[in-house]
XYZ file of C-alpha atoms in Angstrom:
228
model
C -21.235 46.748 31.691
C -19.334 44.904 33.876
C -16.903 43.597 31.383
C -13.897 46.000 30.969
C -13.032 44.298 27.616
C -14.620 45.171 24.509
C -15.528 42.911 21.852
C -14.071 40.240 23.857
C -16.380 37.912 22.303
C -13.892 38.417 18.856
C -17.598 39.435 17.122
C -16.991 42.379 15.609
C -14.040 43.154 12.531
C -14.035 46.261 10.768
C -10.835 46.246 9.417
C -11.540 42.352 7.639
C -11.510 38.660 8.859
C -8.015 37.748 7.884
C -4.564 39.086 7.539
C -1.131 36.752 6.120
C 2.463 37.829 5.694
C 2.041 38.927 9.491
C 6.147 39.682 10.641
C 5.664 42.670 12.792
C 3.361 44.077 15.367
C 1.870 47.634 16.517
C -0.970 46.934 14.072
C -4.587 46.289 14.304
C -4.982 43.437 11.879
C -8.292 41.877 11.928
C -10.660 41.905 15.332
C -11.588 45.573 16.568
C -9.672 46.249 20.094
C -6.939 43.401 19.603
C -3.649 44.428 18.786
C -0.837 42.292 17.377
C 2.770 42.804 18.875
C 5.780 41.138 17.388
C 8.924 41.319 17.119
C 10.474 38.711 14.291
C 9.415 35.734 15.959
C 7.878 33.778 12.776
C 5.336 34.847 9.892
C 1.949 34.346 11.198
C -2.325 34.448 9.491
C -4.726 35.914 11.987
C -8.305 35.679 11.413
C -11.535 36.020 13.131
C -12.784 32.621 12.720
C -15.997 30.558 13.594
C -14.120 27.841 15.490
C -15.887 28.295 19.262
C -16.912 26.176 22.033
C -19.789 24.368 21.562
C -22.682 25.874 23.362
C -21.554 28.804 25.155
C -23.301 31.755 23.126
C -20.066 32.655 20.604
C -19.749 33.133 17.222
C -16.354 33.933 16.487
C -12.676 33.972 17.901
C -9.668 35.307 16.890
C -7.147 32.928 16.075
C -3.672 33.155 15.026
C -1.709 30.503 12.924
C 2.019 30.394 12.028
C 2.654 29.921 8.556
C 6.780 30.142 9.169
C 8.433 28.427 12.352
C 11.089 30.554 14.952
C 12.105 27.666 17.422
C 14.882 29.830 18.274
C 13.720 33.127 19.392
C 16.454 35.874 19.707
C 16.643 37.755 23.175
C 14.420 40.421 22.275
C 11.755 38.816 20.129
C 7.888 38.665 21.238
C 4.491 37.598 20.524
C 1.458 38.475 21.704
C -1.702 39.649 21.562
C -3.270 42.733 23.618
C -6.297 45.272 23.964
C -5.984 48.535 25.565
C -7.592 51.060 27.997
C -8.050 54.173 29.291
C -7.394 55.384 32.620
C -10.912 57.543 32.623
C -12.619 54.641 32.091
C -10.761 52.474 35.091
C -11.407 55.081 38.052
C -13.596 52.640 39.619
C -10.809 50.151 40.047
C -9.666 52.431 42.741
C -6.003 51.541 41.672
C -3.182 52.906 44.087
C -5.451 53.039 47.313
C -5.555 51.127 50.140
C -9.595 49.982 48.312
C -7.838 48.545 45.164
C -10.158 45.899 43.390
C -9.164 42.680 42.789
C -9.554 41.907 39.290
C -10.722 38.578 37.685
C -10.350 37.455 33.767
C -11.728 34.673 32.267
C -11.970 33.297 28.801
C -12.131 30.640 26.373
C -8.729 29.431 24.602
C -7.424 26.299 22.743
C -4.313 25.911 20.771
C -2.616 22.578 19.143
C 0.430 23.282 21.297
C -0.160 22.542 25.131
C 1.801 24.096 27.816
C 2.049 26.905 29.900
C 0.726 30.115 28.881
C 0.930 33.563 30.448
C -0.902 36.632 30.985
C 0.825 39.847 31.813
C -0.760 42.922 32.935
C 1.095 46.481 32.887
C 0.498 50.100 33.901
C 1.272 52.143 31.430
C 1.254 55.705 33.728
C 3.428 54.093 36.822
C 5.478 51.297 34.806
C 4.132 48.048 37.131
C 3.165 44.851 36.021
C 1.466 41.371 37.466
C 1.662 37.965 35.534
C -0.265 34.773 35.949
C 0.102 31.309 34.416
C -2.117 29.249 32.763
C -2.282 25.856 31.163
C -3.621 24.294 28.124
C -4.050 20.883 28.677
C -5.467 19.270 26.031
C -4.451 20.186 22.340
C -7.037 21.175 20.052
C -9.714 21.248 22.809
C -11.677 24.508 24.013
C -11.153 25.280 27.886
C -12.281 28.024 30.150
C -9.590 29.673 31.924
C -9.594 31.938 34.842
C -6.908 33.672 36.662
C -7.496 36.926 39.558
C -5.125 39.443 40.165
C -4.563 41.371 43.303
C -5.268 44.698 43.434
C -2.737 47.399 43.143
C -2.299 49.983 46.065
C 0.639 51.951 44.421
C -0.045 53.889 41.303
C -3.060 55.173 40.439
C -4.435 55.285 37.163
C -4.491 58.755 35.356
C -7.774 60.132 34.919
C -7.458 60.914 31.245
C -8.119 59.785 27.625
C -4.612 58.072 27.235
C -3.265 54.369 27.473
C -2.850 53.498 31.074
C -3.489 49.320 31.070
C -2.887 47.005 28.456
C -3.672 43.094 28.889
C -1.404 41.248 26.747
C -1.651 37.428 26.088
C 1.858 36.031 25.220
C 2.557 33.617 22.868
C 6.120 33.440 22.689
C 9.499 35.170 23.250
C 13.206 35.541 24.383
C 15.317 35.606 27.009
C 14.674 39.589 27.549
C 10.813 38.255 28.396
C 11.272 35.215 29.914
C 14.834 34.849 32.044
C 13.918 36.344 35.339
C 11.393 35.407 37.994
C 7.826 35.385 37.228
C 5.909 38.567 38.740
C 2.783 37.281 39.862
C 1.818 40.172 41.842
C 2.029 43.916 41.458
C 5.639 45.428 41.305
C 7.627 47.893 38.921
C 8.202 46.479 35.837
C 10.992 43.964 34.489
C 11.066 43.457 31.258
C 13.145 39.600 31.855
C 10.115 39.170 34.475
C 7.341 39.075 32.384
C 6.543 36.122 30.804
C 8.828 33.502 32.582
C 8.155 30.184 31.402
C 6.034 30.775 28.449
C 5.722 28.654 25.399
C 7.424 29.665 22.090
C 3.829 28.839 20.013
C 6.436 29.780 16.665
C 8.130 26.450 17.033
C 6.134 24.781 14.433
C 3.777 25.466 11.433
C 1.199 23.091 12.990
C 0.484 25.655 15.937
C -2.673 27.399 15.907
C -3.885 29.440 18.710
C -7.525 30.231 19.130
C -9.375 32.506 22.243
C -12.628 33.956 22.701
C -15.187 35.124 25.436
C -12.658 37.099 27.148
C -14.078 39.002 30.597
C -12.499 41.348 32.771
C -14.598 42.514 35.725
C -13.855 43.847 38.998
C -13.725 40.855 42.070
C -12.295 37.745 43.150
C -14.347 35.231 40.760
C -15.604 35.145 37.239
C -19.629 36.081 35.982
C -20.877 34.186 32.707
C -19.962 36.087 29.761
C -21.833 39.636 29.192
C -23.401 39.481 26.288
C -23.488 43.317 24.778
């Protein structure tokens, strides 16, 4: 159990295995665990689809495609994708002492548009956030990504049932999300901070964005996917 993600390998989809029409977010569409947030920034399908990478174990990925284009994103609009977790079940992270893990995420991700992607972290019971960058080089092509955040010595996690860290992959979004500074390490959250120099992936109908095998584990470098 050293993944802190659940069903990151996209397998499992209670609620069905595709949803069209999408214009707004909060919502649980398909894949158990991964919530859709948006904010009228294009129509979008999301599935859980058998499009993987070839020999690494999966069987399914959740991908989103945009059936209506927004290559003009208003300030506030967003897109992304996020699962959720309690702060019970992070105690272990040691988050807001001096012993704070590093944390390490890997997964699998290809998408016709190329470009600079970003992952933003935030802490839902002290309102801090980290961001990384990534890249997707090749269109169309499965890669393996891996990014490691520091660990946090401010703000510990509350040891309770409710939200306390969400992981959010964004896709897209305006100047409220992208016109600061990127925060690439732990700090109290800006909003205009968080997703600096993202792609908008609702600039065309021809953009599809695909992930899978997503890990989160404790440490400086990334285990093969657990298989649960």
């Amino acid at each position: 159990f050293r993944n802190i993600i659940i069903n990151g390998d996209m397998s499992i989809a209670q609620r069905g295995t595709s949803s069209s029409g999408i214009t707004s977010g909060g919502v649980y569409y398909t894949v158990d665990r991964w919530e859709t947030e948006l904010t009228t920034l294009g129509t979008w399908t999301q599935s859980q689809s058998t499009d993987v990478p070839s020999g690494q174990g999966f069987a399914k990925s959740l991908k989103m495609d945009c059936t209506t284009a927004d290559a003009s994103p208003a300030s506030g609009d967003r897109l992304y994708v996020r699962t959720l977790f309690e702060g019970q079940n992070l105690q272990y992270l040691k988050k807001g002492t001096a012993n704070a893990e590093s944390l390490t995420l890997s997964f699998w991700v290809k998408s016709a548009k190329t470009g600079t992607y970003i992952v933003f972290f935030y802490d839902q019971d002290n309102a801090r956030s980290i961001s990384k960058s990534y890249t997707i080089d090749t269109a169309n092509t499965w890669e393996k990504k891996t990014l490691t955040f520091a660990g946090d010595t401010t703000g510990a996690f509350d040891n309770d049932n409710a939200l306390s860290l969400q992981v959010n992959f964004f896709l897209g979004g305006g100047s409220d999300w992208t016109s600061g500074t990127l925060n690439t390490s732990w700090n109290s959250w800006t909003q205009a901070n968080s997703a600096v120099g993202s792609v908008n992936l609702a600039d065309s109908t021809a953009n599809e964005f695909y992930i899978t095998g997503v890990q989160l584990e404790a440490g400086t470098s990334a285990s093969d996917f657990e298989f649960l």
